PDB file of C-alpha atoms in Angstrom:
ATOM      1  CA  UNK A   1     -31.426  60.113  10.798  1.00  0.00           C
ATOM      2  CA  UNK A   2     -32.636  63.390   9.885  1.00  0.00           C
ATOM      3  CA  UNK A   3     -36.161  63.740   9.456  1.00  0.00           C
ATOM      4  CA  UNK A   4     -37.705  64.691   5.714  1.00  0.00           C
ATOM      5  CA  UNK A   5     -38.775  68.356   5.988  1.00  0.00           C
ATOM      6  CA  UNK A   6     -42.505  69.070   4.730  1.00  0.00           C
ATOM      7  CA  UNK A   7     -42.104  70.612   1.524  1.00  0.00           C
ATOM      8  CA  UNK A   8     -40.167  67.122   0.704  1.00  0.00           C
ATOM      9  CA  UNK A   9     -42.398  64.868   2.270  1.00  0.00           C
ATOM     10  CA  UNK A  10     -45.525  66.870   0.187  1.00  0.00           C
ATOM     11  CA  UNK A  11     -43.307  66.501  -2.938  1.00  0.00           C
ATOM     12  CA  UNK A  12     -43.479  62.815  -2.515  1.00  0.00           C
ATOM     13  CA  UNK A  13     -47.033  62.838  -1.910  1.00  0.00           C
ATOM     14  CA  UNK A  14     -47.615  64.735  -4.892  1.00  0.00           C
ATOM     15  CA  UNK A  15     -46.237  61.944  -7.090  1.00  0.00           C
ATOM     16  CA  UNK A  16     -47.742  58.724  -4.966  1.00  0.00           C
ATOM     17  CA  UNK A  17     -51.258  60.737  -5.975  1.00  0.00           C
ATOM     18  CA  UNK A  18     -50.099  61.558  -9.122  1.00  0.00           C
ATOM     19  CA  UNK A  19     -49.514  57.757 -10.460  1.00  0.00           C
ATOM     20  CA  UNK A  20     -52.217  56.342  -8.647  1.00  0.00           C
ATOM     21  CA  UNK A  21     -54.430  58.973 -10.368  1.00  0.00           C
ATOM     22  CA  UNK A  22     -52.263  57.492 -13.792  1.00  0.00           C
ATOM     23  CA  UNK A  23     -52.848  53.924 -13.334  1.00  0.00           C
ATOM     24  CA  UNK A  24     -56.556  54.490 -12.434  1.00  0.00           C
ATOM     25  CA  UNK A  25     -57.031  56.272 -15.710  1.00  0.00           C
ATOM     26  CA  UNK A  26     -54.884  53.605 -17.509  1.00  0.00           C
ATOM     27  CA  UNK A  27     -57.877  51.224 -15.903  1.00  0.00           C
ATOM     28  CA  UNK A  28     -60.831  53.214 -16.938  1.00  0.00           C
ATOM     29  CA  UNK A  29     -59.437  53.772 -20.625  1.00  0.00           C
ATOM     30  CA  UNK A  30     -58.917  50.080 -21.114  1.00  0.00           C
ATOM     31  CA  UNK A  31     -62.687  49.469 -19.214  1.00  0.00           C
ATOM     32  CA  UNK A  32     -63.760  52.282 -21.687  1.00  0.00           C
ATOM     33  CA  UNK A  33     -62.065  50.167 -24.642  1.00  0.00           C
ATOM     34  CA  UNK A  34     -64.794  47.684 -24.207  1.00  0.00           C
ATOM     35  CA  UNK A  35     -67.641  49.961 -23.786  1.00  0.00           C
ATOM     36  CA  UNK A  36     -67.170  52.129 -26.584  1.00  0.00           C
ATOM     37  CA  UNK A  37     -66.647  48.644 -28.510  1.00  0.00           C
ATOM     38  CA  UNK A  38     -69.861  47.258 -27.550  1.00  0.00           C
ATOM     39  CA  UNK A  39     -72.216  50.430 -27.930  1.00  0.00           C
ATOM     40  CA  UNK A  40     -71.221  50.957 -31.347  1.00  0.00           C
ATOM     41  CA  UNK A  41     -69.483  53.974 -30.792  1.00  0.00           C
ATOM     42  CA  UNK A  42     -67.000  54.186 -33.070  1.00  0.00           C
ATOM     43  CA  UNK A  43     -65.374  57.627 -32.957  1.00  0.00           C
ATOM     44  CA  UNK A  44     -65.461  57.385 -28.918  1.00  0.00           C
ATOM     45  CA  UNK A  45     -63.862  54.216 -29.541  1.00  0.00           C
ATOM     46  CA  UNK A  46     -61.074  55.515 -32.333  1.00  0.00           C
ATOM     47  CA  UNK A  47     -60.739  58.856 -29.523  1.00  0.00           C
ATOM     48  CA  UNK A  48     -58.524  56.252 -27.077  1.00  0.00           C
ATOM     49  CA  UNK A  49     -55.878  55.187 -29.788  1.00  0.00           C
ATOM     50  CA  UNK A  50     -53.149  57.776 -30.375  1.00  0.00           C
ATOM     51  CA  UNK A  51     -53.010  58.256 -34.911  1.00  0.00           C
ATOM     52  CA  UNK A  52     -49.855  56.334 -34.795  1.00  0.00           C
ATOM     53  CA  UNK A  53     -51.542  53.673 -33.485  1.00  0.00           C
ATOM     54  CA  UNK A  54     -50.717  49.787 -33.888  1.00  0.00           C
ATOM     55  CA  UNK A  55     -53.027  46.890 -33.403  1.00  0.00           C
ATOM     56  CA  UNK A  56     -51.542  43.226 -33.213  1.00  0.00           C
ATOM     57  CA  UNK A  57     -53.258  40.363 -32.861  1.00  0.00           C
ATOM     58  CA  UNK A  58     -53.702  36.720 -33.527  1.00  0.00           C
ATOM     59  CA  UNK A  59     -56.938  36.076 -35.009  1.00  0.00           C
ATOM     60  CA  UNK A  60     -57.595  32.793 -34.632  1.00  0.00           C
ATOM     61  CA  UNK A  61     -59.492  32.709 -37.859  1.00  0.00           C
ATOM     62  CA  UNK A  62     -56.598  31.654 -40.155  1.00  0.00           C
ATOM     63  CA  UNK A  63     -55.450  28.178 -40.786  1.00  0.00           C
ATOM     64  CA  UNK A  64     -52.276  29.296 -38.159  1.00  0.00           C
ATOM     65  CA  UNK A  65     -54.449  29.921 -35.287  1.00  0.00           C
ATOM     66  CA  UNK A  66     -51.759  31.997 -34.074  1.00  0.00           C
ATOM     67  CA  UNK A  67     -51.092  33.786 -36.789  1.00  0.00           C
ATOM     68  CA  UNK A  68     -50.967  37.635 -36.324  1.00  0.00           C
ATOM     69  CA  UNK A  69     -52.674  40.318 -38.003  1.00  0.00           C
ATOM     70  CA  UNK A  70     -51.747  44.065 -37.581  1.00  0.00           C
ATOM     71  CA  UNK A  71     -53.247  47.033 -38.355  1.00  0.00           C
ATOM     72  CA  UNK A  72     -51.014  50.474 -38.072  1.00  0.00           C
ATOM     73  CA  UNK A  73     -52.832  53.881 -37.816  1.00  0.00           C
ATOM     74  CA  UNK A  74     -56.334  54.943 -37.350  1.00  0.00           C
ATOM     75  CA  UNK A  75     -57.192  54.559 -40.697  1.00  0.00           C
ATOM     76  CA  UNK A  76     -56.365  50.963 -41.121  1.00  0.00           C
ATOM     77  CA  UNK A  77     -58.501  50.563 -37.763  1.00  0.00           C
ATOM     78  CA  UNK A  78     -61.418  52.160 -39.418  1.00  0.00           C
ATOM     79  CA  UNK A  79     -61.274  49.962 -42.316  1.00  0.00           C
ATOM     80  CA  UNK A  80     -60.950  46.970 -39.943  1.00  0.00           C
ATOM     81  CA  UNK A  81     -64.357  47.638 -38.307  1.00  0.00           C
ATOM     82  CA  UNK A  82     -65.718  48.399 -41.961  1.00  0.00           C
ATOM     83  CA  UNK A  83     -64.659  44.841 -43.234  1.00  0.00           C
ATOM     84  CA  UNK A  84     -64.861  42.774 -39.785  1.00  0.00           C
ATOM     85  CA  UNK A  85     -61.768  41.460 -40.960  1.00  0.00           C
ATOM     86  CA  UNK A  86     -61.738  39.699 -37.058  1.00  0.00           C
ATOM     87  CA  UNK A  87     -65.209  37.541 -37.119  1.00  0.00           C
ATOM     88  CA  UNK A  88     -67.056  40.208 -35.520  1.00  0.00           C
ATOM     89  CA  UNK A  89     -69.566  40.160 -38.716  1.00  0.00           C
ATOM     90  CA  UNK A  90     -72.393  42.831 -39.216  1.00  0.00           C
ATOM     91  CA  UNK A  91     -74.385  40.995 -35.850  1.00  0.00           C
ATOM     92  CA  UNK A  92     -71.841  41.329 -33.820  1.00  0.00           C
ATOM     93  CA  UNK A  93     -72.643  45.021 -32.238  1.00  0.00           C
ATOM     94  CA  UNK A  94     -74.908  45.544 -29.272  1.00  0.00           C
ATOM     95  CA  UNK A  95     -74.557  41.498 -28.376  1.00  0.00           C
ATOM     96  CA  UNK A  96     -71.092  41.521 -27.509  1.00  0.00           C
ATOM     97  CA  UNK A  97     -69.106  41.945 -24.175  1.00  0.00           C
ATOM     98  CA  UNK A  98     -65.853  42.959 -24.698  1.00  0.00           C
ATOM     99  CA  UNK A  99     -63.975  42.357 -21.258  1.00  0.00           C
ATOM    100  CA  UNK A 100     -60.289  43.702 -20.648  1.00  0.00           C
ATOM    101  CA  UNK A 101     -58.500  44.170 -17.644  1.00  0.00           C
ATOM    102  CA  UNK A 102     -58.798  41.097 -15.929  1.00  0.00           C
ATOM    103  CA  UNK A 103     -55.602  40.553 -13.757  1.00  0.00           C
ATOM    104  CA  UNK A 104     -54.400  43.394 -14.985  1.00  0.00           C
ATOM    105  CA  UNK A 105     -50.421  44.908 -13.895  1.00  0.00           C
ATOM    106  CA  UNK A 106     -49.853  48.094 -15.354  1.00  0.00           C
ATOM    107  CA  UNK A 107     -46.341  50.110 -15.432  1.00  0.00           C
ATOM    108  CA  UNK A 108     -46.061  53.489 -15.570  1.00  0.00           C
ATOM    109  CA  UNK A 109     -42.946  55.400 -16.156  1.00  0.00           C
ATOM    110  CA  UNK A 110     -43.801  59.295 -16.398  1.00  0.00           C
ATOM    111  CA  UNK A 111     -45.708  59.542 -19.850  1.00  0.00           C
ATOM    112  CA  UNK A 112     -45.642  55.961 -20.855  1.00  0.00           C
ATOM    113  CA  UNK A 113     -47.123  52.934 -19.636  1.00  0.00           C
ATOM    114  CA  UNK A 114     -47.538  49.233 -20.595  1.00  0.00           C
ATOM    115  CA  UNK A 115     -50.771  47.497 -18.984  1.00  0.00           C
ATOM    116  CA  UNK A 116     -51.062  43.737 -19.134  1.00  0.00           C
ATOM    117  CA  UNK A 117     -53.718  40.940 -18.762  1.00  0.00           C
ATOM    118  CA  UNK A 118     -56.244  38.825 -19.833  1.00  0.00           C
ATOM    119  CA  UNK A 119     -59.616  39.712 -22.423  1.00  0.00           C
ATOM    120  CA  UNK A 120     -62.282  37.645 -23.041  1.00  0.00           C
ATOM    121  CA  UNK A 121     -65.329  38.470 -25.712  1.00  0.00           C
ATOM    122  CA  UNK A 122     -68.503  36.958 -25.656  1.00  0.00           C
ATOM    123  CA  UNK A 123     -71.402  37.050 -27.829  1.00  0.00           C
ATOM    124  CA  UNK A 124     -74.832  36.540 -27.513  1.00  0.00           C
ATOM    125  CA  UNK A 125     -76.628  34.149 -30.204  1.00  0.00           C
ATOM    126  CA  UNK A 126     -80.200  33.991 -29.175  1.00  0.00           C
ATOM    127  CA  UNK A 127     -80.327  32.357 -26.473  1.00  0.00           C
ATOM    128  CA  UNK A 128     -77.214  31.477 -25.659  1.00  0.00           C
ATOM    129  CA  UNK A 129     -73.730  33.478 -24.678  1.00  0.00           C
ATOM    130  CA  UNK A 130     -70.731  31.952 -26.253  1.00  0.00           C
ATOM    131  CA  UNK A 131     -66.987  32.698 -25.471  1.00  0.00           C
ATOM    132  CA  UNK A 132     -65.374  34.176 -28.796  1.00  0.00           C
ATOM    133  CA  UNK A 133     -62.027  34.860 -27.780  1.00  0.00           C
ATOM    134  CA  UNK A 134     -59.991  34.599 -24.482  1.00  0.00           C
ATOM    135  CA  UNK A 135     -56.831  36.450 -24.629  1.00  0.00           C
ATOM    136  CA  UNK A 136     -53.864  37.754 -23.377  1.00  0.00           C
ATOM    137  CA  UNK A 137     -53.087  41.347 -23.693  1.00  0.00           C
ATOM    138  CA  UNK A 138     -50.120  43.303 -23.479  1.00  0.00           C
ATOM    139  CA  UNK A 139     -50.765  47.749 -23.802  1.00  0.00           C
ATOM    140  CA  UNK A 140     -48.703  50.380 -24.803  1.00  0.00           C
ATOM    141  CA  UNK A 141     -49.987  53.885 -23.923  1.00  0.00           C
ATOM    142  CA  UNK A 142     -48.660  57.341 -23.863  1.00  0.00           C
ATOM    143  CA  UNK A 143     -49.933  60.167 -22.194  1.00  0.00           C
ATOM    144  CA  UNK A 144     -50.696  63.351 -24.856  1.00  0.00           C
ATOM    145  CA  UNK A 145     -52.193  66.312 -23.796  1.00  0.00           C
ATOM    146  CA  UNK A 146     -52.191  64.960 -20.335  1.00  0.00           C
ATOM    147  CA  UNK A 147     -55.026  62.130 -21.483  1.00  0.00           C
ATOM    148  CA  UNK A 148     -53.889  57.686 -21.196  1.00  0.00           C
ATOM    149  CA  UNK A 149     -53.922  56.803 -25.320  1.00  0.00           C
ATOM    150  CA  UNK A 150     -53.414  52.761 -26.833  1.00  0.00           C
ATOM    151  CA  UNK A 151     -50.505  53.337 -28.469  1.00  0.00           C
ATOM    152  CA  UNK A 152     -50.210  49.496 -29.257  1.00  0.00           C
ATOM    153  CA  UNK A 153     -52.027  46.261 -28.369  1.00  0.00           C
ATOM    154  CA  UNK A 154     -50.644  43.079 -28.760  1.00  0.00           C
ATOM    155  CA  UNK A 155     -53.223  40.138 -27.988  1.00  0.00           C
ATOM    156  CA  UNK A 156     -52.597  37.131 -28.329  1.00  0.00           C
ATOM    157  CA  UNK A 157     -55.020  33.831 -28.261  1.00  0.00           C
ATOM    158  CA  UNK A 158     -54.340  31.789 -25.293  1.00  0.00           C
ATOM    159  CA  UNK A 159     -51.689  29.244 -25.923  1.00  0.00           C
ATOM    160  CA  UNK A 160     -49.712  31.309 -27.948  1.00  0.00           C
ATOM    161  CA  UNK A 161     -46.330  30.479 -28.530  1.00  0.00           C
ATOM    162  CA  UNK A 162     -44.743  34.273 -27.068  1.00  0.00           C
ATOM    163  CA  UNK A 163     -48.141  33.935 -24.686  1.00  0.00           C
ATOM    164  CA  UNK A 164     -45.248  34.276 -21.615  1.00  0.00           C
ATOM    165  CA  UNK A 165     -43.725  37.362 -23.205  1.00  0.00           C
ATOM    166  CA  UNK A 166     -46.679  39.483 -23.363  1.00  0.00           C
ATOM    167  CA  UNK A 167     -47.336  38.535 -19.340  1.00  0.00           C
ATOM    168  CA  UNK A 168     -43.882  39.365 -18.109  1.00  0.00           C
ATOM    169  CA  UNK A 169     -44.158  42.841 -20.290  1.00  0.00           C
ATOM    170  CA  UNK A 170     -45.013  44.808 -17.142  1.00  0.00           C
ATOM    171  CA  UNK A 171     -41.688  43.473 -14.993  1.00  0.00           C
ATOM    172  CA  UNK A 172     -39.099  45.880 -14.613  1.00  0.00           C
TER     173      UNK A 172
END
């Protein structure tokens, strides 16, 4: 059995480090999603998405609690924040905690990635904190100009009929 050359070993090591750096960047991006939402940093929030982004979420507000609402593109996302169609309301800013990345699994394939995991939204209603949402997420990301961005987010309420499919999205 022949030993790999130094050049081959170095090349393998560089690839492994690159993969770890990409995984770290994806985790950071998903954390920033929540921080930007909670701190009312709308422009930074929109900056983590591609121009053609898609949000595909079960709102829990409709007659069917698993009914899906979809926004396509940043303009639709801006309208979503402006009219508060997700039930966030005007008092949501500065009094919420968006927590993504719980039990996060990530699959990276070159300049694309899929991540899935759980998310929770907590909201302060003086003096109490209440759970607003517990969800399962599938994030599709793309690397543009060296930066990871969200291309599509699928969010399902716990118990949604397709929740197992969402949770298996990172499996090869």
